[in-house]
Short mmCIF file of C-alpha atoms and ligand atoms in Angstrom, two decimals:
data_model
loop_
_atom_site.label_atom_id
_atom_site.label_comp_id
_atom_site.label_asym_id
_atom_site.label_seq_id
_atom_site.Cartn_x
_atom_site.Cartn_y
_atom_site.Cartn_z
CA MET A 1 104.12 126.70 -34.39
CA GLY A 2 101.07 127.67 -36.32
CA HIS A 3 97.73 127.12 -34.70
CA ASN A 4 95.72 125.63 -37.51
CA HIS A 5 92.80 127.94 -37.30
CA ASN A 6 90.12 127.54 -39.91
CA HIS A 7 87.97 130.64 -39.98
CA LYS A 8 86.12 130.02 -43.22
CA HIS A 9 82.73 129.95 -41.57
CA GLN A 10 80.95 128.95 -44.71
CA ASP A 11 82.84 125.65 -44.66
CA ILE A 12 82.52 124.69 -41.07
CA ALA A 13 79.57 126.33 -39.45
CA THR A 14 75.97 126.91 -40.14
CA GLU A 15 75.22 128.44 -36.77
CA ASP A 16 77.02 131.05 -34.73
CA LYS A 17 76.98 128.56 -31.86
CA VAL A 18 79.49 126.44 -33.69
CA ILE A 19 81.71 129.42 -34.28
CA LYS A 20 81.44 130.37 -30.67
CA GLU A 21 82.78 126.98 -29.66
CA GLU A 22 85.54 127.39 -32.14
CA LEU A 23 86.47 130.76 -30.62
CA GLN A 24 86.39 129.33 -27.14
CA GLY A 25 88.84 126.72 -28.31
CA ASP A 26 90.99 129.57 -29.46
CA VAL A 27 90.84 131.22 -26.04
CA PHE A 28 91.85 127.96 -24.41
CA PHE A 29 94.77 127.77 -26.77
CA LYS A 30 95.85 131.28 -25.82
CA GLU A 31 95.64 130.62 -22.13
CA GLN A 32 97.89 127.64 -22.58
CA MET A 33 100.38 129.70 -24.49
CA LEU A 34 100.30 132.47 -21.93
CA THR A 35 101.33 130.10 -19.21
CA ASN A 36 103.68 128.30 -21.55
CA PRO A 37 107.28 129.16 -20.61
CA ASN A 38 108.27 128.95 -24.27
CA ARG A 39 109.46 132.49 -24.41
CA ASN A 40 110.71 132.55 -20.84
CA GLY A 41 107.85 134.82 -19.89
CA LYS A 42 108.68 137.60 -22.30
CA LYS A 43 106.55 140.67 -21.89
CA PHE A 44 105.21 143.39 -24.11
CA TYR A 45 104.03 146.87 -23.22
CA ILE A 46 101.67 148.72 -25.56
CA GLU A 47 100.62 152.35 -25.62
CA SER A 48 97.80 153.61 -27.87
CA TYR A 49 97.02 157.03 -29.27
CA GLY A 50 94.18 158.37 -31.41
CA CYS A 51 90.73 156.96 -31.97
CA GLN A 52 88.90 154.02 -30.39
CA MET A 53 89.80 151.97 -33.44
CA ASN A 54 93.44 152.20 -32.42
CA PHE A 55 92.71 151.11 -28.86
CA SER A 56 90.70 148.24 -30.24
CA ASP A 57 93.51 147.29 -32.63
CA SER A 58 95.92 147.15 -29.70
CA GLU A 59 93.75 144.40 -28.23
CA ILE A 60 94.06 142.47 -31.48
CA VAL A 61 97.83 142.96 -31.35
CA ALA A 62 97.81 141.68 -27.77
CA ALA A 63 96.00 138.54 -28.92
CA ILE A 64 98.51 137.95 -31.72
CA LEU A 65 101.45 138.34 -29.33
CA SER A 66 99.83 136.16 -26.70
CA GLU A 67 99.65 133.34 -29.22
CA VAL A 68 103.43 133.34 -29.45
CA GLY A 69 103.95 133.45 -25.70
CA PHE A 70 104.21 137.16 -24.92
CA GLU A 71 102.39 138.46 -21.88
CA PRO A 72 101.03 141.99 -21.57
CA THR A 73 102.52 144.23 -18.89
CA ARG A 74 101.77 147.78 -17.80
CA ASP A 75 105.23 148.22 -16.34
CA ILE A 76 107.55 149.79 -18.87
CA ASP A 77 110.60 148.93 -16.74
CA GLN A 78 109.86 145.20 -16.92
CA THR A 79 109.15 144.80 -20.60
CA ASP A 80 111.06 143.20 -23.47
CA LEU A 81 109.07 144.88 -26.20
CA ILE A 82 107.52 148.34 -26.36
CA LEU A 83 104.84 148.99 -28.96
CA ILE A 84 103.29 152.34 -29.73
CA ASN A 85 100.05 152.44 -31.68
CA THR A 86 100.12 155.77 -33.44
CA CYS A 87 97.68 158.31 -34.86
CA SER A 88 98.15 160.68 -37.81
CA ILE A 89 94.86 162.52 -37.73
CA ARG A 90 96.33 165.88 -36.69
CA GLU A 91 99.85 167.19 -36.51
CA LYS A 92 99.72 167.34 -32.73
CA ALA A 93 99.04 163.61 -32.45
CA GLU A 94 102.17 162.91 -34.46
CA GLU A 95 104.27 165.25 -32.32
CA THR A 96 103.18 163.47 -29.14
CA VAL A 97 104.23 160.13 -30.63
CA ARG A 98 107.63 161.47 -31.68
CA LYS A 99 108.33 162.60 -28.11
CA ARG A 100 107.35 159.21 -26.74
CA LEU A 101 109.59 157.46 -29.25
CA GLN A 102 112.55 159.57 -28.20
CA TYR A 103 111.89 158.59 -24.61
CA PHE A 104 111.63 154.88 -25.49
CA ASN A 105 114.84 155.18 -27.43
CA SER A 106 116.60 156.67 -24.41
CA LEU A 107 115.61 153.57 -22.40
CA LYS A 108 117.48 151.42 -24.91
CA ARG A 109 120.82 152.86 -23.80
CA HIS A 110 120.68 150.86 -20.57
CA ARG A 111 118.63 147.98 -21.96
CA PRO A 112 120.29 146.85 -25.17
CA HIS A 113 117.80 144.00 -25.74
CA LEU A 114 114.74 146.19 -25.48
CA LEU A 115 112.79 146.29 -28.76
CA VAL A 116 110.61 149.17 -29.89
CA GLY A 117 107.92 148.95 -32.56
CA VAL A 118 105.70 151.50 -34.25
CA LEU A 119 102.17 150.41 -35.17
CA GLY A 120 99.17 152.11 -36.68
CA CYS A 121 98.47 155.16 -38.74
CA MET A 122 101.90 156.81 -38.71
CA ALA A 123 103.54 153.65 -40.02
CA GLU A 124 102.93 154.19 -43.70
CA ARG A 125 103.91 157.82 -43.83
CA LEU A 126 106.92 157.71 -41.55
CA LYS A 127 108.36 154.26 -42.02
CA GLY A 128 111.43 155.66 -43.79
CA ALA A 129 112.08 158.29 -41.17
CA PHE A 130 111.71 155.94 -38.22
CA LEU A 131 113.62 152.99 -39.59
CA GLU A 132 116.26 154.48 -41.82
CA GLN A 133 117.00 158.09 -40.97
CA GLU A 134 116.43 158.19 -37.26
CA LYS A 135 117.01 154.47 -36.59
CA ILE A 136 115.02 154.78 -33.41
CA VAL A 137 112.72 151.81 -33.88
CA ASP A 138 113.15 148.12 -34.63
CA MET A 139 109.94 147.47 -36.50
CA VAL A 140 107.13 149.34 -38.21
CA LEU A 141 103.72 147.77 -38.90
CA GLY A 142 100.69 149.29 -40.57
CA PRO A 143 97.10 148.63 -39.39
CA ASP A 144 96.60 145.63 -41.70
CA ALA A 145 99.93 143.94 -40.99
CA TYR A 146 99.57 142.84 -37.37
CA ARG A 147 99.54 139.14 -38.17
CA ASP A 148 103.12 139.65 -39.28
CA LEU A 149 104.17 140.92 -35.86
CA PRO A 150 105.56 137.60 -34.53
CA ARG A 151 107.81 137.33 -37.58
CA LEU A 152 109.06 140.90 -37.26
CA VAL A 153 109.66 140.48 -33.54
CA ALA A 154 111.73 137.37 -34.25
CA THR A 155 113.66 139.27 -36.92
CA ALA A 156 114.29 142.10 -34.48
CA GLU A 157 115.41 139.65 -31.80
CA ASP A 158 118.05 138.58 -34.30
CA GLY A 159 119.14 142.18 -34.66
CA ASP A 160 117.46 143.07 -37.96
CA LYS A 161 114.98 145.84 -38.46
CA GLY A 162 111.81 145.16 -40.40
CA MET A 163 108.58 146.61 -41.59
CA ASN A 164 105.25 145.71 -43.12
CA VAL A 165 102.95 148.55 -44.13
CA PHE A 166 100.96 146.57 -46.68
CA LEU A 167 97.31 147.66 -46.73
CA SER A 168 94.84 144.87 -47.38
CA ARG A 169 91.46 144.78 -49.08
CA GLU A 170 90.36 141.80 -47.00
CA GLU A 171 91.96 141.81 -43.58
CA THR A 172 89.39 142.23 -40.78
CA TYR A 173 91.09 140.08 -38.10
CA ALA A 174 87.68 138.38 -37.93
CA ASP A 175 88.99 135.21 -36.30
CA ILE A 176 91.13 136.93 -33.69
CA ASN A 177 89.64 137.13 -30.25
CA PRO A 178 91.03 140.34 -28.72
CA VAL A 179 92.82 140.27 -25.37
CA ARG A 180 91.06 143.00 -23.39
CA LEU A 181 93.58 145.50 -22.10
CA GLY A 182 92.89 147.83 -19.22
CA GLY A 183 89.11 147.72 -19.54
CA ASN A 184 86.59 147.62 -16.70
CA GLY A 185 85.35 144.14 -17.62
CA ILE A 186 81.94 145.64 -18.37
CA SER A 187 82.29 147.54 -21.59
CA ALA A 188 84.19 146.45 -24.72
CA PHE A 189 84.84 147.71 -28.22
CA VAL A 190 84.18 145.38 -31.13
CA THR A 191 85.48 146.30 -34.57
CA ILE A 192 82.92 145.61 -37.30
CA MET A 193 84.72 147.16 -40.25
CA ARG A 194 88.05 148.64 -41.20
CA GLY A 195 89.31 151.37 -43.49
CA CYS A 196 87.38 154.12 -45.17
CA ASP A 197 86.30 154.89 -48.74
CA ASN A 198 84.88 158.33 -48.12
CA MET A 199 87.74 160.58 -49.10
CA CYS A 200 86.86 163.60 -47.00
CA SER A 201 89.37 166.11 -48.29
CA PHE A 202 90.86 166.92 -44.86
CA CYS A 203 91.34 163.33 -43.74
CA VAL A 204 94.36 161.10 -43.77
CA VAL A 205 92.50 157.93 -42.76
CA PRO A 206 91.87 156.52 -46.26
CA PHE A 207 95.65 156.67 -46.77
CA THR A 208 96.66 155.24 -43.42
CA ARG A 209 93.96 152.59 -43.07
CA GLY A 210 93.13 151.74 -46.64
CA ARG A 211 89.94 150.58 -48.28
CA GLU A 212 86.73 149.93 -46.46
CA ARG A 213 85.82 146.33 -45.66
CA SER A 214 83.22 144.75 -43.39
CA ARG A 215 83.83 141.94 -40.97
CA ASP A 216 81.99 138.63 -41.05
CA ALA A 217 78.76 139.12 -39.06
CA PHE A 218 78.97 135.67 -37.48
CA SER A 219 82.37 136.45 -36.03
CA ILE A 220 81.03 139.74 -34.65
CA LEU A 221 78.11 137.91 -33.04
CA ALA A 222 80.42 135.27 -31.63
CA GLU A 223 82.69 137.89 -30.10
CA CYS A 224 79.78 139.81 -28.56
CA SER A 225 78.14 136.60 -27.22
CA GLU A 226 81.37 135.57 -25.62
CA LEU A 227 81.81 138.98 -24.04
CA PHE A 228 78.34 138.73 -22.56
CA ALA A 229 79.05 135.21 -21.30
CA ASN A 230 82.15 136.64 -19.61
CA GLY A 231 80.18 139.28 -17.72
CA TYR A 232 80.37 142.19 -20.14
CA LYS A 233 77.24 144.34 -20.31
CA GLU A 234 78.01 146.73 -23.12
CA VAL A 235 79.56 146.48 -26.57
CA THR A 236 80.43 149.40 -28.82
CA LEU A 237 80.49 148.46 -32.49
CA LEU A 238 83.34 150.30 -34.14
CA GLY A 239 83.93 151.45 -37.67
CA GLN A 240 85.03 154.61 -39.47
CA ASN A 241 81.60 154.66 -41.08
CA VAL A 242 79.34 152.01 -39.52
CA ASP A 243 76.36 152.88 -41.73
CA SER A 244 78.08 151.46 -44.77
CA TYR A 245 78.56 148.07 -43.10
CA LYS A 246 77.61 145.38 -45.58
CA TRP A 247 78.21 141.68 -45.57
CA ASP A 248 76.82 138.83 -47.64
CA ASN A 249 75.73 135.85 -45.61
CA PRO A 250 77.16 132.96 -47.63
CA GLU A 251 74.63 130.50 -46.20
CA THR A 252 71.46 132.35 -47.00
CA ASN A 253 72.80 134.65 -49.70
CA GLN A 254 71.17 137.45 -47.78
CA LYS A 255 72.72 140.85 -47.39
CA VAL A 256 73.35 142.05 -43.85
CA ASP A 257 73.41 145.83 -43.47
CA PHE A 258 74.17 147.86 -40.37
CA ALA A 259 70.55 147.93 -39.18
CA ASP A 260 70.37 144.12 -39.49
CA LEU A 261 73.65 143.74 -37.61
CA LEU A 262 72.48 146.04 -34.81
CA LEU A 263 69.37 143.91 -34.29
CA MET A 264 71.37 140.68 -34.36
CA VAL A 265 73.74 141.97 -31.69
CA ALA A 266 70.94 143.50 -29.59
CA ASP A 267 69.10 140.17 -29.63
CA ILE A 268 71.99 138.32 -28.00
CA HIS A 269 70.50 139.37 -24.65
CA PRO A 270 68.34 142.27 -23.39
CA ASP A 271 70.95 143.00 -20.69
CA LEU A 272 73.68 143.55 -23.26
CA ARG A 273 73.77 147.21 -24.23
CA VAL A 274 74.74 148.04 -27.78
CA ARG A 275 76.46 151.25 -28.82
CA PHE A 276 78.17 152.16 -32.07
CA THR A 277 80.39 154.76 -33.64
CA THR A 278 80.87 156.54 -36.08
CA SER A 279 77.82 157.36 -38.21
CA HIS A 280 78.19 159.27 -41.45
CA PRO A 281 75.34 161.73 -42.16
CA LYS A 282 75.26 160.76 -45.83
CA ASP A 283 74.63 157.06 -45.04
CA MET A 284 72.61 157.03 -41.83
CA THR A 285 69.28 155.50 -42.85
CA ASP A 286 65.84 155.58 -41.26
CA LYS A 287 66.12 151.79 -41.13
CA VAL A 288 68.93 152.17 -38.57
CA LEU A 289 66.86 154.68 -36.59
CA TYR A 290 63.85 152.32 -36.53
CA ALA A 291 66.12 149.46 -35.47
CA MET A 292 67.36 151.62 -32.60
CA SER A 293 63.88 152.57 -31.48
CA SER A 294 62.72 148.93 -31.61
CA ARG A 295 65.16 147.70 -28.93
CA GLU A 296 65.54 149.07 -25.42
CA ASN A 297 69.14 147.85 -25.25
CA ILE A 298 70.33 149.74 -28.33
CA CYS A 299 71.54 152.96 -26.75
CA LYS A 300 69.80 156.16 -27.76
CA TYR A 301 72.91 158.03 -28.68
CA ILE A 302 74.42 158.81 -32.07
CA HIS A 303 77.74 160.38 -32.87
CA LEU A 304 76.85 162.21 -36.09
CA PRO A 305 79.72 164.50 -37.10
CA PRO A 306 78.71 167.45 -39.29
CA GLN A 307 82.34 168.82 -39.49
CA SER A 308 80.92 172.16 -40.67
CA GLY A 309 77.51 173.82 -40.94
CA SER A 310 78.23 175.59 -44.21
CA SER A 311 77.19 173.90 -47.45
CA ARG A 312 80.01 175.61 -49.29
CA ILE A 313 82.62 174.28 -46.86
CA LEU A 314 81.00 170.84 -46.76
CA LYS A 315 81.41 170.67 -50.52
CA LYS A 316 85.09 171.56 -50.26
CA MET A 317 85.44 168.96 -47.53
CA ASN A 318 83.95 166.42 -49.94
CA ARG A 319 81.45 165.33 -47.31
CA THR A 320 78.88 164.69 -50.10
CA TYR A 321 75.98 166.21 -48.11
CA ASP A 322 74.96 169.79 -47.55
CA ARG A 323 73.57 171.60 -44.59
CA ALA A 324 69.93 170.89 -45.54
CA TRP A 325 70.63 167.17 -45.85
CA TYR A 326 72.39 167.13 -42.49
CA MET A 327 69.55 168.96 -40.75
CA GLU A 328 67.00 166.60 -42.33
CA ARG A 329 68.92 163.65 -40.82
CA VAL A 330 68.97 165.33 -37.41
CA GLU A 331 65.21 165.89 -37.63
CA ALA A 332 64.71 162.24 -38.58
CA VAL A 333 66.67 161.20 -35.46
CA TYR A 334 64.54 163.31 -33.12
CA ARG A 335 61.31 162.29 -34.89
CA ILE A 336 61.95 158.54 -34.83
CA ILE A 337 63.82 158.43 -31.48
CA PRO A 338 62.53 161.39 -29.43
CA ASP A 339 64.86 160.69 -26.48
CA CYS A 340 67.98 160.32 -28.63
CA VAL A 341 71.11 162.33 -27.84
CA LEU A 342 73.54 163.52 -30.49
CA SER A 343 77.23 164.37 -30.43
CA ALA A 344 79.47 165.91 -33.09
CA ASP A 345 82.91 166.39 -34.56
CA ILE A 346 83.59 169.93 -35.73
CA ILE A 347 86.52 171.45 -37.58
CA THR A 348 87.06 175.20 -37.54
CA GLY A 349 89.11 177.19 -40.01
CA PHE A 350 89.03 174.80 -42.94
CA CYS A 351 90.39 176.24 -46.21
CA THR A 352 88.56 179.45 -47.28
CA GLU A 353 86.19 179.38 -44.25
CA THR A 354 84.65 182.83 -43.78
CA GLU A 355 82.99 184.38 -40.76
CA GLU A 356 79.58 183.55 -42.33
CA ASP A 357 80.54 179.90 -42.77
CA HIS A 358 81.62 179.84 -39.14
CA GLN A 359 78.30 181.35 -38.02
CA GLU A 360 76.52 178.59 -39.94
CA THR A 361 78.47 175.99 -38.00
CA LEU A 362 77.38 177.59 -34.72
CA GLU A 363 73.79 177.60 -35.99
CA VAL A 364 73.86 173.91 -36.90
CA MET A 365 75.23 173.19 -33.43
CA ARG A 366 72.33 175.04 -31.80
CA LEU A 367 69.72 173.42 -34.04
CA SER A 368 71.14 169.93 -33.55
CA ASN A 369 71.50 170.48 -29.79
CA TYR A 370 74.56 168.29 -29.31
CA TYR A 371 75.23 166.94 -25.86
CA MET A 372 78.91 167.03 -26.58
CA SER A 373 81.37 167.60 -29.39
CA TYR A 374 84.91 166.78 -30.35
CA MET A 375 86.18 170.10 -31.64
CA PHE A 376 89.36 170.82 -33.61
CA TYR A 377 90.94 173.50 -35.69
CA TYR A 378 91.94 172.39 -39.15
CA SER A 379 95.37 170.79 -39.38
CA GLU A 380 96.63 170.18 -42.90
CA ARG A 381 97.76 166.59 -43.46
CA PRO A 382 100.28 165.71 -46.17
CA GLY A 383 98.86 163.75 -49.07
CA THR A 384 95.20 164.56 -48.45
CA LEU A 385 92.95 166.02 -51.13
CA ALA A 386 92.81 169.36 -49.33
CA ALA A 387 96.59 169.55 -48.96
CA ARG A 388 96.94 169.02 -52.69
CA LYS A 389 94.09 171.24 -53.88
CA TYR A 390 93.50 174.05 -51.39
CA ALA A 391 95.63 176.58 -49.58
CA ASP A 392 95.51 176.33 -45.78
CA ASP A 393 94.55 180.00 -45.77
CA VAL A 394 92.78 180.69 -42.48
CA ASP A 395 95.38 182.07 -40.08
CA MET A 396 96.03 180.25 -36.82
CA GLU A 397 94.66 183.06 -34.69
CA THR A 398 91.31 182.94 -36.49
CA LYS A 399 91.20 179.14 -36.42
CA LYS A 400 91.75 179.19 -32.67
CA ARG A 401 89.30 182.01 -32.00
CA ARG A 402 86.57 180.19 -33.94
CA LEU A 403 87.40 176.97 -32.12
CA GLU A 404 87.07 178.83 -28.82
CA GLU A 405 83.62 180.09 -29.88
CA VAL A 406 82.57 176.58 -30.86
CA ILE A 407 83.76 175.27 -27.48
CA GLN A 408 81.95 178.02 -25.59
CA LEU A 409 78.70 177.26 -27.39
CA GLN A 410 79.09 173.53 -26.78
CA ASN A 411 79.64 174.18 -23.07
CA GLN A 412 76.36 176.09 -22.94
CA LEU A 413 74.51 173.36 -24.84
CA SER A 414 75.90 170.66 -22.54
CA LEU A 415 74.91 172.57 -19.43
CA GLU A 416 71.37 173.15 -20.74
CA HIS A 417 71.11 169.49 -21.70
CA ASN A 418 71.92 168.45 -18.16
CA ARG A 419 69.68 171.08 -16.55
CA GLN A 420 66.73 169.39 -18.29
CA GLU A 421 67.53 166.10 -16.56
CA VAL A 422 66.90 167.19 -12.98
CA GLY A 423 64.03 165.18 -11.50
CA LYS A 424 64.15 162.52 -14.22
CA ILE A 425 64.90 158.85 -13.58
CA HIS A 426 67.49 157.00 -15.64
CA LYS A 427 68.62 153.41 -15.98
CA ILE A 428 72.37 153.37 -15.44
CA LEU A 429 74.93 150.68 -16.14
CA VAL A 430 77.37 150.88 -13.22
CA GLU A 431 80.85 151.18 -14.72
CA LYS A 432 83.37 152.14 -12.06
CA ASP A 433 84.18 153.91 -8.81
CA SER A 434 83.68 157.63 -8.93
CA LYS A 435 86.94 159.55 -9.12
CA ARG A 436 86.08 161.83 -6.27
CA SER A 437 84.75 159.59 -3.55
CA ASP A 438 84.91 155.97 -2.39
CA LEU A 439 81.30 156.25 -1.40
CA GLU A 440 80.19 156.86 -4.95
CA LEU A 441 79.94 154.97 -8.22
CA CYS A 442 79.37 156.19 -11.74
CA GLY A 443 77.97 154.92 -14.99
CA ARG A 444 76.13 156.09 -18.07
CA ASN A 445 72.56 156.15 -19.14
CA SER A 446 71.39 155.01 -22.55
CA GLN A 447 72.06 158.53 -23.90
CA ASN A 448 75.72 158.27 -22.88
CA LYS A 449 75.45 160.82 -20.08
CA MET A 450 77.70 160.13 -17.10
CA VAL A 451 75.88 159.92 -13.77
CA VAL A 452 77.43 159.82 -10.27
CA PHE A 453 75.47 158.33 -7.36
CA PRO A 454 75.97 156.88 -3.87
CA ARG A 455 77.35 153.36 -3.85
CA GLN A 456 74.98 151.76 -1.32
CA GLU A 457 74.45 148.15 -2.43
CA ALA A 458 75.25 148.68 -6.10
CA LYS A 459 78.13 146.89 -7.84
CA VAL A 460 80.04 147.47 -11.05
CA GLY A 461 78.14 145.73 -13.85
CA ASP A 462 74.69 146.19 -12.27
CA TYR A 463 71.87 148.12 -13.83
CA VAL A 464 70.48 150.65 -11.35
CA TRP A 465 67.82 153.37 -11.44
CA VAL A 466 68.91 156.86 -10.51
CA LYS A 467 66.86 160.01 -9.99
CA ILE A 468 68.82 163.09 -11.04
CA THR A 469 69.21 165.70 -8.31
CA ASP A 470 72.07 167.89 -9.50
CA PHE A 471 74.10 168.66 -12.59
CA SER A 472 77.18 170.28 -14.04
CA GLN A 473 78.29 170.62 -17.63
CA GLY A 474 79.88 167.19 -17.80
CA THR A 475 78.10 165.08 -15.20
CA LEU A 476 74.80 164.40 -13.54
CA ARG A 477 74.39 163.42 -9.89
CA GLY A 478 71.53 161.52 -8.43
CA GLU A 479 70.16 159.08 -5.89
CA LEU A 480 69.29 155.42 -6.25
CA VAL A 481 65.57 154.74 -6.59
CA GLU A 482 63.36 151.70 -7.19
CA LYS A 483 62.82 150.63 -10.78
CA PRO A 484 59.83 152.64 -12.03
CA VAL A 485 56.79 150.57 -13.01
N1 LIG B 501 92.30 168.56 -39.06
C1 LIG B 501 91.48 168.70 -37.99
N2 LIG B 501 90.61 167.77 -37.59
C2 LIG B 501 90.52 166.64 -38.33
N3 LIG B 501 89.75 165.54 -38.20
C3 LIG B 501 90.09 164.70 -39.19
N4 LIG B 501 91.05 165.20 -39.96
C4 LIG B 501 91.34 166.42 -39.45
C5 LIG B 501 92.26 167.43 -39.81
N5 LIG B 501 93.04 167.31 -40.87
C6 LIG B 501 88.72 165.40 -37.20
C7 LIG B 501 87.35 165.21 -37.84
C8 LIG B 501 87.08 163.76 -37.63
C9 LIG B 501 87.77 163.51 -36.31
C10 LIG B 501 88.05 162.08 -36.01
O1 LIG B 501 88.96 164.24 -36.43
O2 LIG B 501 86.43 166.02 -37.15
O3 LIG B 501 85.71 163.45 -37.58
FE1 LIG B 502 92.21 156.66 -35.80
FE2 LIG B 502 92.33 158.27 -37.87
FE3 LIG B 502 94.04 158.57 -35.91
FE4 LIG B 502 94.21 156.50 -37.54
S1 LIG B 502 94.48 158.63 -38.11
S2 LIG B 502 94.33 156.46 -35.30
S3 LIG B 502 92.06 156.08 -37.96
S4 LIG B 502 91.85 158.87 -35.77
#
């Protein structure tokens, strides 16, 4: 039965309050369905690989399944439906998924009614292989097709395989209120846009996730407000390229850009921290930096991937900026937000990369002083611009050696970063128990640095003040202190 859900905000709401009520109605509806024995308590199990966007999408999928009476479970032995949300970004990610699928398929031998579905970025490329040649899955759905999941599940329950890998220009799942899976109840991801129009030559994302589109700002605000009302203290706004967020407010005819959106979300409440990822160096404006510096609760941390430090390689990567442009953006960050921390994505051994190019990457890392980096060697992806135009001509040994040098440098930078923190006092959002000891908690500061400290009276979800006493490459340790005046 379709829940008649009108999400044309321009028709029904002039204030986000109204939308919020509407969304709460939606939650109520879901709760009813969850406890509704319609489907005899059928359960689904979902596993996610790849980027945060995929994990966030799994929560949208969970919401869609909940509406038709499926309950989430973390027990693979007790589930009726297994879903795997896949990633195509590097070859290794795809290999991992293939192994998991073989395992899921082996479970089917003893559980003939068990259904297995493939979601996400591998869907488009491998639909034929999974469904037809290998026959190891019952359904395949691309990132824009999740609303079709109930239909494909029903089809599969009747014994027919199905797929939907249609990529949309509009779908943002704006009206769907994600079911939070496995979170800490404190920190949530909120998708603000989908797809990517950038066409970096190494990247498969424009092919797997389609065109870029921004989500209705009111629905983003409603989701964040509701999270805060439910005890959440931190939202991370997600998009492949958040700086190109743009949305026309149909009521005022005003354009909302990413800086505007950041301020709107930050102004929900001073105790709601706002983070975001990922920023593209070509689009990150001073307006965003000034917005960040104007609000204490917008975290002073930017993930600003250079990919390479060589202008020649950047051109081949089709990043549309050069080294000088990138360094100018880094300088703007440190000028406008002196306490800001940066992190990076770096690829070593891209097509034609020389030793000099590699040295330039190391130099950009030093100059930018990243606190941490996600570092990869280049992995050619079928269908990308680079795969079609350039030979993958740096041998594996060199790729790996350069990657090792990049990692070594990053380790040094991280350690130095943390050494500077000793004696300083930070405001920490308490996130969870420390892994090592029951007597300790951990959480991050505004700059996204993880800090471990004695539990004492503190609780998960509190803001506490911690004076740093010790450090390692990945973590800071400290003691609770009074809030500084
Ligand atoms: N090979 C290696 N790394 C890649 N990335 C994207 N595509 C590739 C590829 N083909 C990296 C980029 C990107 C991050 C999410 O993954 O650094 O920013
Ligand atoms: Fe995310 Fe890209 Fe992997 Fe898709 S291919 S899951 S967008 S990292």
